[in-house]
Amino acid sequence: MNCLVCDNNITINTLKNLFSPQPPLLCHPCEQHLKPKPGNVLFKKNEWLENVIHRLNQGDIVLIQLFKVQMKSVLQGINAKSGHISIVEYSDELPYPWLKILITDVLGDCDQRKNSTAEPLVIRVVAQKKRSHEIAII
Amino acid sequence: MTDTHGREFLENEFLQLKKQGIIDETKVQSTMGITDGTCHRCLNSQPADFGTFCYKNNHTVYCRKCLDFGMVSDKTKLYRIASTRQIPPEAGVLNADFQLSTLQQRASDFSQNILKAKKTGLIWAVCGAGKTEMMFEPIAAALTTGKRVCWAIPRSDVVIDLTPRIKEAFPNAKVVTLHGNSDEKACYGDIVVTTVHQMIRFYEAFDVLIIDEVDAFPYTFDAMLTRIAKRACKPDAATIYLSATPSKSDQAKIKKGTLPACIIPARYHLFPLDVPKYKWCANFYKQVAKNKLPPAAKGWLSRKIKEKRRALLFVPTIDCGLKFQQALKAQLNLTVDFVYSSDPDRTKKVAQYKQGEPQFLITTMILERGVTIPNIDVAIFAAEHDIYEESALVQISGRVGRNPKWPTGDIIFFHHGITKAMEDAKTQIIRMNQAARQQGLLKELPS
């Protein structure tokens, strides 16, 4: 089992990883760089994460797995707070639309479109946050 | 104009070139990027190195190993263009104003025989033996007979350093340089001087492949590089490896006789290699972290200041180098530059040091090989560190005494315990000197 980012062997050295139903995606040193952030930005920005985003832009789509759990919890949080429907507008125009693929994967669990008649809350999902009503990876 | 001879293009690149009318479609061969679990660009077949995703109901498999050079997937094709360009015989005219030594001539003749026989061979020549010059005659012979040559080096610094020498030696040949920041990536070359990574752009393009510093990182650590180097050459191409410190496996092949080799145990100026000395200095990192210098190191540096000797000071890590820099300021009131891989001024600092200023330069392993600076001494601090393998220590020791005017210098390993790598490196240097002495090759140093 190798790390998704640095390809080094993953040593399982925590109970959390040992009993996790999903195999770990990252080795311990890489995991240290992936620090969740409260609010609508998923992770703290750093050089390592910028490199991950660069690889995603090149088309290494398997890396979206790193963001799924956090993205799901942020979207669910917005739904719960506002009681509104999350309509997600994604705007990547790259040859490999990884944000779109990530949202499509995550939305299955979060989208409450069918059950609500409330005014939609429009959210853009972007790699780096620039304005309000954005969910950003970093 | 974009070169297409012996090149391989991704689908989007190919379509763009076709639109521009650059492609001669009669020479094009196409293949799917990935079939039967193998990437046809980097020849990766490890399932873990492939990624998959689903978009608009399309399930795509792509290769993660060579993704840095653009995506190869099972939905897109690779386009290969045959190398048919004729090399004019005058490309092989050699402009050399030096005479090869007997030893260099021996290696040069060995290489020419390998090229004629279209085989693979290794030149194991000590640091400062003049490996580059040994290859000029074989390259000239290859070009004269219409053979295209690739000189591949694992490190981009060395590629940049080497190109002007090759251009000067072959004024009538088209020489192109390929590395990550090169602006000649699309140009044609009779001689292509390149990092091994950039060879991924070629398919059956070269008749002669020279791999310099074959034991250097990352070539020996990444199997993909070996595969792409092989694939960039024609099936009957000749390959010559150059190294001062071949890997254990290559040494074993030489012993068994499965890898033809030419061993050059002496430098071109025929003075012996300097043998490193050991000096215990306790835990170097701990001391510099406290802004102190080990007394042994302080004494050595003070002596060099007094004698006005220039020295390269090797440290194992960037952090250690930064702390050492501060300790030198605090203890000896010395302001010393520090170069490391991510230093933006790295090229400028090294160029300055080569020109004679300043007296000392702290460096990580980036100056381990491929650098020639006359009349210097070398100190390795924390020589017990894992990063200093046998080959690295031999290469660093080889920075000393390269110039016939100053054929000797001081090499010192400051350590906190002698490692096997240190012992092996010292033994290798002593053995090479012994071999050269037995063959009656060495001049003795004036006492």
XYZ file of C-alpha atoms in Angstrom:
585
model
C 0.000 0.000 0.000
C 1.609 3.204 -1.191
C 0.913 6.868 -0.486
C -1.277 8.490 -3.134
C 0.936 11.571 -3.297
C 4.583 10.611 -2.655
C 4.285 6.903 -3.553
C 6.210 5.864 -0.426
C 5.107 2.798 1.492
C 2.418 3.475 4.094
C 3.177 2.191 7.567
C 0.084 1.785 9.700
C 1.097 3.170 13.071
C -2.143 4.462 14.549
C -5.146 2.597 15.922
C -7.405 4.851 13.856
C -5.781 3.621 10.657
C -5.625 0.029 11.856
C -9.389 -0.181 12.464
C -10.465 2.066 9.622
C -12.724 0.291 7.092
C -10.981 2.238 4.297
C -7.265 1.748 3.716
C -5.262 4.942 4.381
C -4.561 7.115 1.348
C -1.545 8.989 2.653
C 1.662 8.168 4.480
C 2.274 9.799 7.843
C 4.547 12.637 6.606
C 2.084 13.590 3.837
C -0.882 13.385 6.218
C 0.769 16.099 8.324
C 0.329 18.565 5.456
C -3.406 17.970 5.045
C -4.788 20.170 7.837
C -8.579 20.732 7.798
C -9.809 24.298 8.261
C -13.135 25.363 9.747
C -15.585 27.239 7.497
C -15.978 27.008 3.782
C -12.324 26.408 3.001
C -11.492 22.741 3.313
C -7.765 22.789 4.063
C -4.991 25.117 5.146
C -2.941 26.264 2.180
C 0.661 25.044 1.978
C 3.255 24.111 -0.643
C 2.403 20.414 -0.475
C -1.308 21.078 -1.093
C -0.532 23.463 -3.927
C 1.483 20.671 -5.513
C -1.521 18.340 -5.129
C -3.757 20.912 -6.856
C -1.143 21.260 -9.604
C -1.207 17.508 -10.170
C -5.011 17.569 -10.248
C -4.894 20.292 -12.892
C -2.584 18.024 -14.892
C -5.251 15.338 -14.673
C -4.302 13.145 -11.720
C -7.973 12.771 -10.822
C -7.498 9.961 -8.270
C -6.280 12.660 -5.869
C -9.846 13.958 -5.438
C -10.233 11.138 -2.918
C -8.240 13.277 -0.474
C -10.978 15.916 -0.416
C -14.163 13.816 -0.484
C -14.804 13.394 3.238
C -14.166 17.037 4.095
C -16.167 18.313 1.119
C -19.101 16.120 2.097
C -19.116 17.414 5.656
C -18.958 21.073 4.529
C -21.838 20.626 2.081
C -23.923 18.793 4.661
C -23.206 21.571 7.155
C -24.484 24.214 4.766
C -27.629 22.232 4.111
C -28.282 21.730 7.804
C -27.718 25.391 8.734
C -29.614 27.093 5.982
C -32.254 24.506 5.312
C -31.732 25.539 1.762
C -30.833 23.529 -1.236
C -27.230 23.574 -2.218
C -26.906 24.316 -5.839
C -23.321 24.017 -6.695
C -21.895 25.918 -9.583
C -18.498 24.623 -10.532
C -16.304 26.509 -12.832
C -13.274 24.567 -13.913
C -12.477 24.912 -17.551
C -9.456 22.633 -17.490
C -9.079 19.672 -19.819
C -9.649 17.477 -16.758
C -12.549 18.959 -14.758
C -11.600 17.464 -11.417
C -13.770 19.839 -9.360
C -16.805 18.792 -11.344
C -15.947 15.123 -10.858
C -15.384 15.680 -7.127
C -18.713 17.466 -6.681
C -20.600 14.905 -8.750
C -19.153 12.188 -6.533
C -19.966 13.987 -3.287
C -23.339 15.474 -4.240
C -25.126 12.145 -4.320
C -25.179 12.238 -0.515
C -25.749 15.966 -0.002
C -28.168 17.225 -2.604
C -31.662 17.712 -1.173
C -33.068 19.340 -4.284
C -36.133 17.098 -4.502
C -37.340 17.645 -0.915
C -37.218 21.406 -0.669
C -39.045 24.342 -2.168
C -36.888 27.002 -0.538
C -34.881 29.652 -2.441
C -31.627 28.079 -3.632
C -28.323 29.075 -2.124
C -25.818 29.348 -4.940
C -22.347 28.203 -4.106
C -19.329 28.115 -6.365
C -16.748 25.487 -5.730
C -13.234 26.609 -6.516
C -9.673 25.452 -5.886
C -8.678 28.677 -4.098
C -11.141 30.990 -2.339
C -11.623 34.461 -3.835
C -15.107 35.660 -2.807
C -18.035 34.886 -0.488
C -20.364 32.003 -1.263
C -17.464 29.919 -2.351
C -16.357 26.579 -1.100
C -12.677 26.285 -1.680
C -10.235 23.416 -1.422
C -7.488 25.701 -0.077
C 10.294 24.945 -36.589
C 9.094 22.040 -34.479
C 11.197 18.923 -34.898
C 9.283 15.725 -35.583
C 12.138 13.271 -36.292
C 12.055 10.381 -33.857
C 9.531 12.206 -31.702
C 6.429 10.892 -29.980
C 3.407 13.127 -29.515
C 0.247 13.010 -27.457
C -3.036 13.224 -29.396
C -3.646 16.920 -28.685
C -0.058 17.860 -29.598
C -0.255 15.815 -32.791
C -3.547 17.353 -33.914
C -2.122 20.814 -33.377
C 0.992 20.012 -35.459
C -1.184 18.453 -38.159
C -3.241 21.637 -38.308
C -0.035 23.604 -38.796
C 0.956 21.298 -41.671
C 4.168 20.166 -39.952
C 3.408 16.450 -39.999
C 4.219 14.169 -42.916
C 1.510 11.552 -42.410
C 3.340 8.836 -44.347
C 5.879 8.607 -41.497
C 3.364 8.450 -38.680
C 2.668 5.373 -36.631
C -0.039 5.479 -33.965
C -0.848 3.338 -30.973
C -3.315 3.533 -28.083
C -1.751 5.150 -25.013
C -2.581 2.269 -22.674
C -3.398 -1.309 -23.626
C -3.258 -4.539 -21.613
C -2.288 -2.680 -18.461
C 0.834 -1.108 -19.992
C 1.496 2.548 -20.692
C 3.129 2.712 -24.111
C 5.020 5.898 -23.315
C 6.800 5.069 -20.043
C 6.241 1.275 -20.242
C 4.787 1.280 -16.737
C 2.810 -1.873 -16.013
C 2.328 -1.598 -12.244
C -1.449 -1.538 -11.529
C -0.869 0.850 -8.585
C 0.614 3.444 -10.952
C -2.580 3.806 -12.976
C -5.477 6.064 -12.029
C -9.090 5.858 -13.115
C -11.984 8.295 -13.239
C -15.464 8.442 -14.641
C -16.688 11.529 -16.481
C -19.835 11.811 -18.622
C -20.244 8.036 -18.366
C -16.783 7.510 -19.797
C -14.494 5.352 -17.706
C -10.894 6.419 -18.287
C -7.644 4.745 -17.187
C -4.534 6.961 -17.183
C -0.872 6.555 -16.295
C 0.204 8.388 -13.135
C 3.886 7.603 -13.631
C 4.460 9.874 -16.636
C 1.650 12.360 -16.018
C 4.091 15.278 -15.651
C 4.622 15.112 -19.406
C 0.902 15.171 -20.269
C -1.793 12.544 -19.804
C -1.578 9.164 -21.512
C -4.865 7.287 -21.265
C -6.660 4.292 -22.711
C -8.875 6.699 -24.684
C -6.144 8.615 -26.470
C -3.452 7.705 -28.974
C 0.282 8.232 -29.103
C 1.754 9.279 -32.447
C 5.310 8.297 -33.373
C 7.220 9.786 -36.252
C 10.124 7.930 -37.827
C 13.569 9.510 -37.634
C 14.640 9.843 -41.265
C 16.689 13.054 -41.288
C 20.138 12.617 -42.830
C 23.070 13.874 -40.792
C 25.639 15.624 -43.024
C 29.157 14.116 -42.721
C 30.640 17.544 -41.840
C 28.657 17.414 -38.576
C 31.349 15.026 -37.361
C 34.220 17.490 -37.794
C 35.933 17.691 -34.425
C 37.374 20.961 -33.211
C 39.757 19.869 -30.468
C 42.900 21.695 -29.442
C 44.039 19.088 -26.944
C 45.800 15.759 -27.085
C 44.218 12.792 -25.318
C 46.455 11.116 -22.741
C 47.297 7.431 -23.247
C 44.608 6.473 -20.744
C 41.992 8.709 -22.334
C 42.892 7.279 -25.744
C 42.383 3.776 -24.328
C 38.847 4.696 -23.234
C 38.167 6.470 -26.508
C 39.184 3.387 -28.519
C 37.076 1.170 -26.239
C 34.043 3.384 -26.915
C 34.603 3.299 -30.672
C 34.689 -0.494 -30.574
C 31.425 -0.551 -28.586
C 29.808 1.766 -31.129
C 30.983 -0.353 -34.057
C 29.729 -3.544 -32.408
C 26.432 -1.804 -31.392
C 26.802 -3.078 -27.847
C 26.625 -1.674 -24.330
C 29.755 -0.776 -22.354
C 30.847 1.134 -19.290
C 33.728 3.521 -18.804
C 34.677 3.520 -15.142
C 37.005 6.460 -14.838
C 38.017 8.273 -11.651
C 36.799 11.830 -11.023
C 38.899 14.209 -13.105
C 39.940 11.578 -15.669
C 38.513 13.705 -18.496
C 35.518 11.536 -19.381
C 33.885 14.162 -21.591
C 36.953 14.538 -23.820
C 37.270 10.740 -24.102
C 33.903 10.675 -25.849
C 34.626 13.275 -28.523
C 36.327 10.950 -31.036
C 33.610 8.259 -30.807
C 30.922 10.946 -31.270
C 32.771 12.347 -34.275
C 32.980 8.864 -35.793
C 29.264 8.274 -35.191
C 28.196 11.593 -36.735
C 30.424 11.068 -39.778
C 28.625 7.791 -40.474
C 25.222 9.478 -40.157
C 24.396 8.329 -36.643
C 22.371 10.528 -34.322
C 23.781 10.888 -30.807
C 22.091 11.439 -27.456
C 24.118 12.441 -24.399
C 21.866 11.938 -21.385
C 22.648 13.084 -17.859
C 20.463 12.645 -14.790
C 21.068 16.240 -13.567
C 20.068 19.430 -15.338
C 22.982 21.436 -13.841
C 25.434 19.109 -15.554
C 23.465 19.310 -18.835
C 23.781 23.112 -18.784
C 27.484 22.881 -17.932
C 28.294 20.358 -20.640
C 26.474 21.843 -23.640
C 28.923 24.685 -24.452
C 31.831 22.212 -24.433
C 30.050 19.938 -26.906
C 29.017 22.871 -29.120
C 32.621 24.044 -29.198
C 33.906 20.567 -30.050
C 31.353 20.052 -32.854
C 30.870 23.435 -34.505
C 29.148 22.004 -37.604
C 26.667 19.792 -35.759
C 23.271 20.879 -34.536
C 23.453 20.537 -30.751
C 20.300 20.986 -28.684
C 19.900 21.058 -24.936
C 16.822 19.632 -23.273
C 15.951 20.055 -19.616
C 12.929 21.267 -17.650
C 13.505 24.976 -18.415
C 15.039 24.592 -21.870
C 13.649 26.724 -24.708
C 14.913 24.250 -27.326
C 12.455 21.452 -26.502
C 10.951 21.508 -29.995
C 14.250 21.845 -31.910
C 16.086 19.195 -33.909
C 19.590 18.110 -32.875
C 22.230 15.852 -34.456
C 23.531 15.704 -30.891
C 20.910 15.969 -28.169
C 22.258 16.819 -24.705
C 19.428 16.099 -22.319
C 18.294 15.151 -18.871
C 17.119 11.544 -18.833
C 13.528 12.674 -18.124
C 13.328 14.602 -21.391
C 14.071 11.450 -23.392
C 10.383 10.618 -22.922
C 9.732 12.884 -25.932
C 11.573 10.475 -28.277
C 10.835 7.082 -29.769
C 13.535 5.049 -31.556
C 15.354 8.264 -32.405
C 19.014 7.657 -31.542
C 21.766 5.385 -32.817
C 24.191 6.182 -30.015
C 23.322 6.787 -26.393
C 25.818 8.047 -23.823
C 24.578 8.079 -20.237
C 26.861 10.231 -18.127
C 26.955 9.876 -14.312
C 24.912 6.710 -14.672
C 24.960 6.094 -10.919
C 23.505 9.511 -10.077
C 20.098 10.163 -8.578
C 17.421 9.879 -9.960
C 18.525 7.506 -12.762
C 19.361 4.587 -10.496
C 16.313 5.117 -8.281
C 13.582 5.308 -10.901
C 13.077 2.318 -13.157
C 10.963 4.464 -15.487
C 14.068 6.413 -16.521
C 15.917 3.275 -17.590
C 12.900 2.254 -19.665
C 12.438 5.601 -21.397
C 16.159 5.821 -22.184
C 16.032 2.416 -23.871
C 12.870 3.264 -25.758
C 14.286 6.518 -27.114
C 17.019 4.559 -28.908
C 16.787 2.453 -32.045
C 16.744 -1.307 -31.327
C 20.340 -1.701 -32.575
C 21.709 1.393 -30.835
C 25.017 1.345 -28.962
C 25.054 2.519 -25.342
C 27.984 3.799 -23.329
C 27.684 4.423 -19.612
C 30.103 6.830 -17.936
C 30.727 6.782 -14.221
C 33.363 7.387 -11.578
C 31.396 5.386 -9.050
C 29.381 2.611 -10.728
C 26.689 0.883 -8.705
C 27.400 -2.398 -6.916
C 25.271 -4.251 -9.487
C 27.279 -2.794 -12.395
C 30.514 -3.654 -10.585
C 29.247 -7.230 -10.200
C 28.395 -7.395 -13.925
C 31.918 -6.188 -14.782
C 33.411 -8.899 -12.542
C 31.214 -11.567 -14.173
C 32.170 -10.266 -17.595
C 28.602 -9.538 -18.658
C 29.204 -5.792 -18.961
C 32.234 -4.804 -21.053
C 34.134 -2.097 -19.190
C 37.176 0.101 -19.499
C 38.636 1.102 -16.143
C 40.664 4.303 -15.956
C 42.225 4.463 -12.488
C 44.153 7.749 -12.890
C 43.337 11.356 -13.598
C 44.424 12.853 -16.897
C 47.205 14.805 -15.139
C 48.410 11.457 -13.706
C 48.800 12.619 -10.112
C 47.197 10.352 -7.474
C 43.742 10.996 -6.059
C 43.748 12.695 -2.654
C 42.742 10.363 0.139
C 40.213 11.704 2.676
C 41.143 12.160 6.331
C 38.775 11.581 9.235
C 38.274 13.979 12.119
C 35.895 13.249 14.988
C 33.870 16.310 15.948
C 30.907 14.965 18.015
C 27.359 15.738 16.894
C 27.805 18.542 14.364
C 24.112 19.405 14.040
C 23.584 19.723 17.804
C 26.502 22.110 18.089
C 25.620 24.391 15.180
C 22.019 24.436 16.433
C 23.426 26.041 19.602
C 25.324 28.541 17.424
C 28.629 26.814 18.258
C 31.279 25.213 16.060
C 32.985 21.936 16.995
C 36.589 22.805 18.033
C 38.027 20.510 15.332
C 36.005 22.238 12.619
C 36.770 25.694 14.004
C 40.500 24.913 14.015
C 40.414 23.598 10.432
C 38.498 26.622 9.155
C 40.797 29.066 10.998
C 43.799 27.382 9.390
C 42.224 27.712 5.936
C 41.550 31.405 6.567
C 45.181 31.887 7.602
C 46.513 29.934 4.596
C 44.018 31.729 2.295
C 42.831 28.360 0.939
C 39.402 28.158 -0.658
C 37.072 25.358 0.435
C 33.700 23.817 -0.314
C 31.874 22.974 2.921
C 29.361 20.142 2.473
C 26.397 19.739 4.832
C 23.805 16.950 4.740
C 20.602 19.031 4.968
C 19.338 22.536 4.243
C 18.458 23.076 7.901
C 21.961 22.077 8.980
C 23.462 24.442 6.389
C 21.408 27.399 7.580
C 22.444 26.772 11.200
C 26.090 26.316 10.158
C 25.923 29.657 8.340
C 24.762 31.372 11.547
C 27.382 29.598 13.681
C 30.172 30.705 11.325
C 29.000 34.294 11.669
C 28.818 34.042 15.452
C 32.062 32.142 16.033
C 34.423 33.312 13.283
C 32.674 36.469 12.115
C 32.489 34.865 8.666
C 29.679 35.574 6.208
C 29.482 32.535 3.956
C 27.025 31.900 1.095
C 24.949 28.733 1.162
C 23.647 26.931 -1.955
C 20.949 24.276 -1.981
C 18.506 22.828 -4.519
C 15.623 25.276 -3.966
C 17.847 28.355 -3.651
C 16.704 30.824 -6.346
C 20.233 32.299 -6.609
C 21.883 28.887 -6.855
C 23.274 29.274 -10.400
C 24.578 32.780 -9.700
C 26.307 31.752 -6.450
C 27.969 28.723 -8.048
C 29.119 30.777 -11.054
C 30.582 33.389 -8.703
C 32.395 30.730 -6.695
C 33.832 29.223 -9.881
C 35.219 32.636 -10.790
C 37.211 32.800 -7.557
C 35.012 34.540 -5.002
C 34.300 34.042 -2.067
C 36.727 31.907 -0.044
C 34.142 29.456 1.313
C 30.844 28.119 0.061
C 28.461 25.964 2.095
C 26.604 23.489 -0.080
C 24.316 20.485 0.086
C 24.797 17.497 -2.230
C 23.963 19.609 -5.300
C 27.682 20.233 -5.915
C 28.559 16.595 -5.307
C 29.408 15.949 -8.979
C 29.894 17.592 -12.353
C 31.575 20.696 -10.911
C 35.183 21.671 -11.563
C 36.740 24.386 -9.418
C 40.552 24.671 -9.398
C 42.651 24.735 -6.236
C 40.105 24.033 -3.525
C 39.849 21.936 -0.373
C 36.745 20.047 0.705
C 35.220 19.418 4.114
C 32.222 17.188 4.731
C 30.431 17.949 7.967
C 28.343 15.233 9.683
C 29.917 12.733 7.271
C 28.180 9.933 9.186
C 24.780 11.076 7.812
C 22.808 8.486 5.753
C 22.720 10.806 2.749
C 26.460 10.327 2.228
C 26.652 7.010 0.434
C 29.961 5.591 -0.750
C 29.528 7.003 -4.260
C 28.634 10.471 -2.934
C 31.734 10.560 -0.727
C 33.983 9.470 -3.614
C 32.438 12.088 -5.892
C 32.806 14.868 -3.305
C 36.434 13.854 -2.703
C 36.906 14.041 -6.458
C 36.236 17.809 -6.442
C 39.803 18.295 -5.122
C 42.975 18.402 -7.244
C 41.323 18.370 -10.665
C 43.604 20.944 -12.222
C 47.165 19.971 -13.299
C 48.465 23.238 -11.827
C 47.022 22.331 -8.426
C 46.818 18.516 -8.449
C 46.359 18.120 -4.719
C 44.215 19.400 -1.863
C 42.806 18.636 1.527
C 39.727 16.380 1.984
C 38.398 16.004 5.493
C 35.384 14.097 6.824
C 34.166 15.615 10.123
C 32.174 12.844 11.750
C 30.483 11.515 14.850
C 31.413 7.893 14.161
C 32.962 6.294 11.078
C 30.392 4.645 8.817
C 30.804 1.786 6.342
C 30.197 4.228 3.491
C 33.101 6.392 4.699
C 35.399 3.380 4.919
C 34.281 2.026 1.526
C 34.810 5.404 -0.119
C 38.314 5.719 1.312
C 39.132 2.128 0.282
C 37.852 2.760 -3.259
C 40.092 5.819 -3.640
C 43.144 3.986 -2.241
C 42.471 0.994 -4.541
C 42.247 3.208 -7.615
C 45.573 4.840 -6.695
C 47.130 1.386 -6.147
C 45.846 0.131 -9.503
C 47.215 3.196 -11.272
C 50.556 2.859 -9.473
C 50.814 -0.863 -10.363
C 50.231 -0.012 -14.006
C 53.039 2.532 -13.746
C 50.713 5.357 -14.618
C 51.200 7.740 -11.725
C 53.547 10.668 -11.389
C 54.544 11.128 -7.772
C 53.773 14.419 -6.094
C 56.751 16.701 -5.376
C 57.421 16.519 -1.644
